[in-house]
XYZ file of C-alpha atoms in Angstrom:
508
model
C 224.525 -11.724 -105.541
C 225.994 -10.804 -102.137
C 226.925 -7.385 -103.567
C 223.330 -6.798 -104.655
C 222.008 -7.724 -101.211
C 224.631 -5.534 -99.511
C 223.586 -2.471 -101.527
C 219.906 -3.218 -100.787
C 220.699 -3.238 -97.050
C 222.843 -0.092 -97.195
C 220.955 2.850 -98.687
C 223.797 5.215 -97.767
C 226.144 3.383 -100.139
C 223.508 3.504 -102.870
C 222.992 7.233 -102.333
C 226.757 7.859 -102.439
C 227.031 5.901 -105.693
C 224.154 7.858 -107.223
C 225.646 11.148 -106.004
C 229.021 10.362 -107.585
C 227.378 9.547 -110.922
C 225.209 12.671 -110.899
C 228.094 14.941 -109.841
C 230.403 13.457 -112.469
C 227.793 13.914 -115.186
C 226.946 17.507 -114.271
C 230.603 18.558 -114.048
C 231.452 16.846 -117.346
C 228.484 18.430 -119.125
C 230.072 21.837 -118.519
C 233.488 21.023 -120.027
C 232.735 18.373 -122.663
C 233.308 19.522 -126.259
C 230.237 20.744 -128.127
C 229.964 20.671 -131.918
C 227.240 20.928 -134.521
C 228.944 18.046 -136.309
C 232.170 16.565 -134.894
C 235.446 17.015 -136.816
C 236.089 13.755 -138.634
C 239.338 12.470 -140.122
C 238.886 11.916 -143.866
C 241.554 9.184 -144.222
C 243.614 11.568 -146.314
C 247.026 13.191 -145.922
C 247.984 16.543 -147.417
C 251.612 17.359 -148.230
C 252.463 20.966 -149.082
C 255.947 22.139 -150.121
C 256.827 25.672 -151.228
C 259.278 26.558 -153.997
C 259.251 30.386 -154.141
C 259.435 31.937 -157.591
C 259.157 28.646 -159.499
C 256.731 28.115 -162.368
C 254.218 25.238 -162.274
C 256.439 23.236 -164.658
C 259.490 23.683 -162.443
C 257.458 22.791 -159.354
C 256.178 19.608 -160.986
C 259.601 18.450 -162.146
C 261.611 19.423 -159.055
C 259.094 18.862 -156.225
C 255.915 16.954 -157.141
C 257.516 14.105 -159.093
C 260.157 13.344 -156.401
C 257.407 13.287 -153.758
C 255.312 10.846 -155.789
C 258.310 8.583 -156.445
C 259.297 8.511 -152.771
C 255.786 7.587 -151.597
C 254.720 5.231 -154.373
C 256.014 2.064 -152.689
C 254.564 2.798 -149.235
C 251.936 0.315 -148.063
C 248.564 1.678 -147.016
C 248.146 4.143 -149.898
C 244.917 3.809 -151.862
C 245.466 6.769 -154.169
C 248.178 9.408 -154.638
C 247.853 12.587 -156.653
C 249.696 15.902 -156.752
C 249.071 19.382 -158.105
C 251.735 21.871 -159.171
C 251.002 25.571 -158.845
C 253.194 28.639 -159.054
C 255.495 28.480 -156.049
C 254.177 25.344 -154.349
C 253.236 21.677 -154.744
C 250.283 19.999 -153.027
C 250.134 16.193 -152.829
C 247.063 14.348 -151.527
C 247.389 10.789 -150.211
C 244.236 8.715 -149.721
C 244.701 6.104 -146.992
C 243.611 2.530 -147.704
C 240.660 1.264 -145.586
C 241.794 -0.239 -142.297
C 245.296 1.217 -142.441
C 246.254 3.519 -139.524
C 246.359 7.111 -140.750
C 248.837 8.154 -138.024
C 251.284 5.448 -139.038
C 251.154 6.407 -142.715
C 251.582 10.073 -141.751
C 254.817 9.277 -139.907
C 256.149 7.057 -142.712
C 255.334 9.661 -145.378
C 257.091 12.388 -143.400
C 260.228 10.255 -143.073
C 260.235 9.487 -146.817
C 259.775 13.122 -147.889
C 262.378 14.371 -145.394
C 264.866 11.912 -146.898
C 264.602 13.341 -150.445
C 267.959 14.919 -151.327
C 267.170 16.163 -154.839
C 264.971 19.098 -153.821
C 266.271 22.521 -154.917
C 267.849 24.544 -152.125
C 265.055 27.124 -152.304
C 262.383 24.571 -151.302
C 260.968 25.362 -147.860
C 258.088 25.027 -145.389
C 257.285 21.327 -145.650
C 253.882 20.582 -144.078
C 252.355 17.097 -143.800
C 249.063 16.704 -141.967
C 245.926 14.598 -141.849
C 242.835 16.161 -143.389
C 239.739 16.676 -141.262
C 236.175 17.449 -142.196
C 236.025 20.224 -139.649
C 233.377 22.916 -139.601
C 233.398 26.629 -139.121
C 232.838 28.225 -135.756
C 232.225 31.766 -136.987
C 233.062 34.188 -139.803
C 234.308 37.734 -139.232
C 233.581 40.344 -141.899
C 236.039 43.251 -142.033
C 234.376 45.973 -144.106
C 234.286 49.706 -144.597
C 235.323 52.609 -146.797
C 238.938 51.614 -147.374
C 241.132 50.403 -150.214
C 241.930 46.714 -150.694
C 245.506 46.988 -149.397
C 244.375 48.573 -146.120
C 241.779 45.863 -145.572
C 244.357 43.179 -146.396
C 246.840 44.494 -143.827
C 244.161 44.678 -141.151
C 243.005 41.185 -142.142
C 246.526 39.809 -141.613
C 246.800 41.530 -138.242
C 243.470 40.096 -137.096
C 244.458 36.619 -138.306
C 247.617 36.771 -136.187
C 245.659 37.906 -133.132
C 243.040 35.171 -133.522
C 245.643 32.420 -133.861
C 246.965 33.412 -130.431
C 243.596 32.517 -128.855
C 243.646 28.971 -127.381
C 240.088 28.380 -128.609
C 241.078 28.901 -132.276
C 242.658 26.138 -134.382
C 243.157 28.000 -137.647
C 241.930 31.021 -139.571
C 241.383 31.053 -143.334
C 241.251 34.273 -145.322
C 238.870 35.182 -148.115
C 239.799 36.407 -150.587
C 243.297 35.035 -149.985
C 245.310 37.712 -151.739
C 249.100 37.906 -151.641
C 251.472 40.824 -151.334
C 253.641 41.722 -154.302
C 256.461 44.184 -154.885
C 256.065 45.589 -158.398
C 259.261 46.915 -160.024
C 258.849 48.765 -163.331
C 261.752 50.174 -165.357
C 261.209 52.215 -168.503
C 262.958 50.980 -171.629
C 264.552 54.388 -172.122
C 266.042 54.203 -168.640
C 267.531 50.785 -169.394
C 269.250 52.165 -172.529
C 270.521 55.211 -170.663
C 272.267 53.092 -168.005
C 273.064 50.200 -170.344
C 271.076 47.756 -168.219
C 268.943 44.726 -169.051
C 265.915 43.254 -167.318
C 267.758 39.998 -166.600
C 270.688 41.855 -165.042
C 268.333 43.748 -162.700
C 266.442 40.569 -161.820
C 269.659 38.683 -161.059
C 270.941 41.529 -158.896
C 267.702 41.489 -156.898
C 267.953 37.721 -156.450
C 271.581 37.905 -155.343
C 271.171 40.908 -153.030
C 267.829 40.172 -151.346
C 268.880 37.126 -149.323
C 269.333 35.950 -145.759
C 272.541 33.893 -145.896
C 273.857 31.659 -143.096
C 277.537 32.264 -142.370
C 278.265 29.299 -140.122
C 279.143 29.166 -136.444
C 282.062 30.458 -134.376
C 282.948 28.443 -131.277
C 284.947 30.087 -128.483
C 285.742 29.093 -124.932
C 283.248 31.663 -123.655
C 280.308 31.084 -125.981
C 279.161 30.130 -129.461
C 278.121 32.600 -132.172
C 275.929 32.057 -135.241
C 276.875 34.173 -138.246
C 274.151 35.299 -140.622
C 273.828 37.928 -143.336
C 270.297 39.375 -143.034
C 269.803 41.265 -146.300
C 266.350 40.020 -147.284
C 264.341 42.931 -148.697
C 260.715 43.061 -147.596
C 259.261 46.459 -148.388
C 259.401 49.251 -150.935
C 262.262 51.096 -149.162
C 264.324 47.903 -148.832
C 264.178 47.248 -152.570
C 264.809 50.884 -153.425
C 268.097 50.709 -151.483
C 269.477 47.717 -153.432
C 272.694 48.599 -155.282
C 272.782 47.691 -158.979
C 276.228 49.012 -159.873
C 279.157 50.883 -158.387
C 280.074 54.094 -160.229
C 283.600 55.246 -160.873
C 283.465 57.691 -157.961
C 282.548 54.886 -155.581
C 278.846 55.776 -155.331
C 276.128 53.218 -156.030
C 273.418 53.170 -158.635
C 270.424 52.049 -156.617
C 267.234 50.428 -157.810
C 265.090 53.270 -156.500
C 266.848 55.736 -158.840
C 265.794 54.020 -162.043
C 262.659 52.004 -161.180
C 259.109 52.678 -160.120
C 258.591 50.419 -157.080
C 255.055 49.661 -155.883
C 254.279 47.802 -152.687
C 250.831 46.289 -153.153
C 248.885 43.121 -153.903
C 249.542 40.546 -156.584
C 247.493 40.744 -159.748
C 244.906 37.981 -159.921
C 241.360 37.437 -161.195
C 239.174 40.079 -159.509
C 237.036 38.945 -156.575
C 234.134 41.191 -155.631
C 233.649 40.847 -151.872
C 231.181 43.190 -150.209
C 229.387 43.283 -146.862
C 226.495 45.677 -146.225
C 227.322 47.297 -149.571
C 230.938 48.067 -148.576
C 234.265 46.524 -149.689
C 235.027 43.606 -147.379
C 237.361 40.740 -146.586
C 236.437 37.670 -144.530
C 238.137 35.597 -141.841
C 236.837 32.049 -141.415
C 237.575 30.831 -137.887
C 237.802 27.108 -137.087
C 237.486 25.858 -133.481
C 240.216 24.084 -131.527
C 237.809 22.436 -129.087
C 234.261 23.561 -128.345
C 232.521 25.492 -131.090
C 230.571 27.529 -128.523
C 233.735 28.539 -126.639
C 235.457 29.517 -129.897
C 232.549 31.652 -131.102
C 232.288 33.380 -127.731
C 236.027 34.160 -127.655
C 235.971 35.515 -131.220
C 232.916 37.696 -130.557
C 234.626 39.120 -127.486
C 237.804 39.830 -129.486
C 235.836 41.536 -132.276
C 234.014 43.748 -129.770
C 237.269 44.905 -128.160
C 239.115 45.414 -131.474
C 236.322 47.552 -132.910
C 237.355 50.322 -130.507
C 240.850 50.399 -132.107
C 239.890 50.247 -135.798
C 240.064 53.363 -137.987
C 236.882 55.344 -138.409
C 234.589 53.866 -141.032
C 235.976 50.311 -140.769
C 233.952 47.666 -138.937
C 234.575 44.085 -137.791
C 231.288 42.205 -137.739
C 230.723 38.601 -136.506
C 228.722 36.716 -139.110
C 227.505 33.173 -139.767
C 227.911 32.038 -136.144
C 227.690 28.229 -136.187
C 227.487 28.018 -132.401
C 223.993 29.469 -132.678
C 223.039 26.689 -135.078
C 224.241 24.266 -132.409
C 222.138 25.982 -129.736
C 219.029 25.968 -131.946
C 219.402 22.289 -132.799
C 220.211 21.465 -129.184
C 216.993 23.159 -128.097
C 215.020 21.184 -130.686
C 216.536 17.902 -129.515
C 215.984 18.786 -125.857
C 212.334 19.611 -126.550
C 211.938 16.263 -128.292
C 213.678 14.525 -125.380
C 211.463 16.240 -122.800
C 208.336 15.349 -124.798
C 209.420 11.721 -125.054
C 210.281 11.599 -121.344
C 206.894 13.049 -120.387
C 205.134 10.416 -122.494
C 207.199 7.709 -120.801
C 206.286 9.102 -117.361
C 202.612 9.334 -118.282
C 202.595 5.719 -119.418
C 204.319 4.622 -116.215
C 201.913 6.574 -113.996
C 198.979 4.925 -115.755
C 200.194 1.369 -115.137
C 202.544 1.590 -112.131
C 202.377 3.158 -108.716
C 203.539 6.775 -108.530
C 206.667 6.031 -106.472
C 208.014 3.528 -108.999
C 207.208 5.821 -111.935
C 209.045 8.679 -110.254
C 212.054 6.483 -109.504
C 212.141 5.327 -113.098
C 212.562 8.957 -114.099
C 215.443 9.289 -111.638
C 216.983 6.217 -113.229
C 216.898 7.892 -116.651
C 218.746 10.904 -115.206
C 221.354 8.630 -113.603
C 221.881 6.707 -116.863
C 222.228 9.841 -119.023
C 224.436 11.825 -116.645
C 226.639 8.777 -116.136
C 226.974 8.565 -119.910
C 227.981 12.237 -120.188
C 230.494 11.652 -117.389
C 232.314 8.916 -119.334
C 231.969 10.651 -122.701
C 234.586 13.106 -121.460
C 237.127 10.325 -120.839
C 236.382 8.569 -124.136
C 237.003 11.741 -126.137
C 233.385 12.039 -127.273
C 231.541 15.316 -127.729
C 227.983 16.543 -127.573
C 226.899 16.893 -131.185
C 223.952 16.129 -133.429
C 224.815 12.428 -133.584
C 225.341 11.812 -129.860
C 222.307 13.914 -128.895
C 220.184 11.821 -131.261
C 221.629 8.700 -129.611
C 220.378 9.924 -126.236
C 216.845 10.223 -127.607
C 217.144 6.766 -129.175
C 218.271 5.313 -125.827
C 215.460 6.986 -123.877
C 212.960 4.197 -124.400
C 215.551 1.463 -123.817
C 217.105 2.444 -120.498
C 213.797 2.301 -118.583
C 213.123 -1.371 -119.353
C 215.382 -2.960 -116.741
C 214.304 -0.417 -114.114
C 210.629 -1.217 -114.727
C 211.179 -4.997 -114.653
C 213.092 -4.987 -111.359
C 210.950 -2.300 -109.732
C 207.658 -4.021 -110.551
C 208.963 -7.412 -109.416
C 210.055 -6.036 -106.048
C 206.765 -4.188 -105.711
C 204.815 -7.403 -106.405
C 206.728 -9.220 -103.643
C 206.070 -6.385 -101.213
C 202.386 -6.786 -101.995
C 202.553 -10.326 -100.583
C 203.046 -8.959 -97.086
C 206.794 -9.433 -97.113
C 209.006 -6.835 -95.484
C 210.293 -4.223 -97.950
C 213.918 -5.257 -97.367
C 213.273 -8.995 -97.802
C 211.157 -8.319 -100.896
C 213.874 -6.132 -102.393
C 216.637 -8.701 -101.791
C 214.588 -11.621 -103.129
C 213.321 -9.606 -106.086
C 216.751 -8.384 -107.170
C 218.350 -11.808 -106.767
C 215.646 -13.451 -108.859
C 215.563 -10.883 -111.655
C 219.253 -9.891 -111.843
C 220.313 -12.740 -114.215
C 217.406 -12.029 -116.551
C 217.948 -8.256 -116.553
C 221.709 -8.581 -117.086
C 221.089 -10.934 -120.016
C 218.488 -8.560 -121.435
C 220.795 -5.552 -121.269
C 223.887 -7.389 -122.507
C 222.115 -8.712 -125.601
C 221.209 -5.129 -126.507
C 224.783 -3.977 -125.786
C 226.096 -6.797 -127.990
C 223.972 -5.504 -130.869
C 225.756 -2.129 -130.762
C 229.305 -3.327 -130.059
C 230.204 -3.991 -133.742
C 229.511 -0.322 -134.506
C 232.408 0.617 -132.211
C 234.962 -0.880 -134.601
C 233.615 -0.029 -138.061
C 236.293 1.357 -140.433
C 236.261 4.555 -142.409
C 234.623 7.935 -141.947
C 231.164 6.421 -141.428
C 232.533 4.119 -138.752
C 233.972 7.057 -136.810
C 230.619 8.834 -136.900
C 228.710 5.736 -135.765
C 231.242 5.166 -132.964
C 229.816 8.077 -130.972
C 226.213 6.894 -131.428
C 226.999 3.314 -130.386
C 229.178 4.405 -127.451
C 226.430 6.641 -126.041
C 223.815 3.875 -126.226
C 226.163 1.288 -124.676
C 227.121 3.623 -121.822
C 223.484 4.548 -121.169
C 222.515 0.864 -120.995
C 225.355 0.009 -118.606
C 224.598 2.917 -116.270
C 220.889 2.062 -116.304
C 221.901 -1.472 -115.281
C 223.944 -0.083 -112.387
C 220.985 2.010 -111.291
C 218.534 -0.906 -111.558
C 220.718 -3.430 -109.700
C 222.406 -1.307 -107.021
C 220.437 1.895 -106.429
C 216.773 1.112 -107.082
C 216.519 -1.914 -104.686
C 218.020 0.135 -101.837
C 215.397 2.809 -102.342
C 212.472 0.362 -102.585
C 213.738 -1.597 -99.556
C 213.495 1.458 -97.343
C 210.570 3.282 -98.931
C 207.220 3.541 -97.241
C 205.250 0.403 -98.110
C 202.141 0.900 -100.187
C 199.688 -1.603 -101.475
C 199.192 -2.301 -105.149
C 196.726 -0.343 -107.198
C 193.192 -1.643 -106.852
C 191.368 -2.440 -109.992
C 189.830 -5.132 -112.085
C 191.834 -8.325 -112.103
C 193.902 -7.274 -109.075
C 194.224 -9.323 -105.899
C 194.078 -7.499 -102.597
C 193.837 -8.239 -98.860
C 191.399 -6.925 -96.238
C 191.633 -7.147 -92.467
C 188.623 -8.219 -90.320
C 188.122 -9.320 -86.733
C 188.146 -12.907 -87.963
C 191.516 -12.516 -89.669
C 192.700 -11.817 -93.156
C 190.524 -12.951 -95.980
C 191.659 -13.076 -99.533
C 189.589 -11.083 -101.944
C 189.326 -11.996 -105.597
């Protein structure tokens, strides 16, 4: 209680405390992450392994089955399934409730890395936790151009966007793949006494990047490598199939029709403003508003470099949805706050009603301040929690403020009334706030996806209650102790005092 009395006697300390809370909240509001809905871990792991050129049957037998067998005995797995496609295997691991996803991710990576039966051609192992993350913005690349041109520009833009710190990943639609088509007429095969399998094997043997080991010398070390991987039409055309008697080579380009294009797949009709189009779906790394702004700026600058007739148009900007919903919530919050103020002005003196409003600002900005350190973001759930907490955080301020005001009405000095009032009501107010806090504490440790979503709501309400308690116990008494004294409102049922030459007579 000595701390409460000390703050009541020292308004400078109370003002400094309030200033720190307000400054921390305002500065954090600028940098805290902002989402429409926060990215949420789905308690699932995704394992992707590539096996170039393999059929789905080969992928299943050589990649998917060994992965399943290596993970089957791990604890913490609720369900395990895999899918074999041409050239890659995708395994999905569902984490058991209550088991740490990060721990299972590490154990699964160690198990898969230890598999020694994978074919040598297997590459690009990726193991990651799955998140229910949302789009920031979509870019539409459209214009009078063929599909291959749009695809190459799409890949270039994807690479540029991934270099932006605000961008986490970029997904392409339609996700078409490049393909080198090699066609040899049957008559040509007979003329040169060649077979399809012989040509295919020559391509496999010649188009490779082979490691040659290391050479260690006293001066330095050298890594030997044979870089003969063919990538484009000219590279494949230069591959030697045979050596003629005169020492010259029969090259693939002499007998085959080589086409550098896109893989054949079910047709996807993608159009934007009536023109052929491809899409780039951009996912945010941090704040959805910062990501959308960075992408819009990039698209504006790149448009100046694109060929005539091709346009890059921002579309489906989710940051604008966030702004619209934020405005709706803020309007609701302002309306609720005005109704609270109106109710307070009707039943309390104006000074106390005004200070109650200041207390709401202190509680909310203090909450935003600590949201930054707890890894919380401003999103639809936490903004709704602020509105829910609006009617709760004023209770302790009203109780303490009215009690001090009643004591000041008994002709006590403002300072003495403030100290006595806060010391009498502090135990009751602390108990009142802590019982409400205790009701929300279990929501901070609920398991699963729903528990992670409710964590933000419960944390915001708990923080708002605690900061409102700080304001009611340490800041409000200091203000009332040094405010200009004013008598209670006169009205029916009120007691007042009147001065007369004979003294002070009580009026009923």
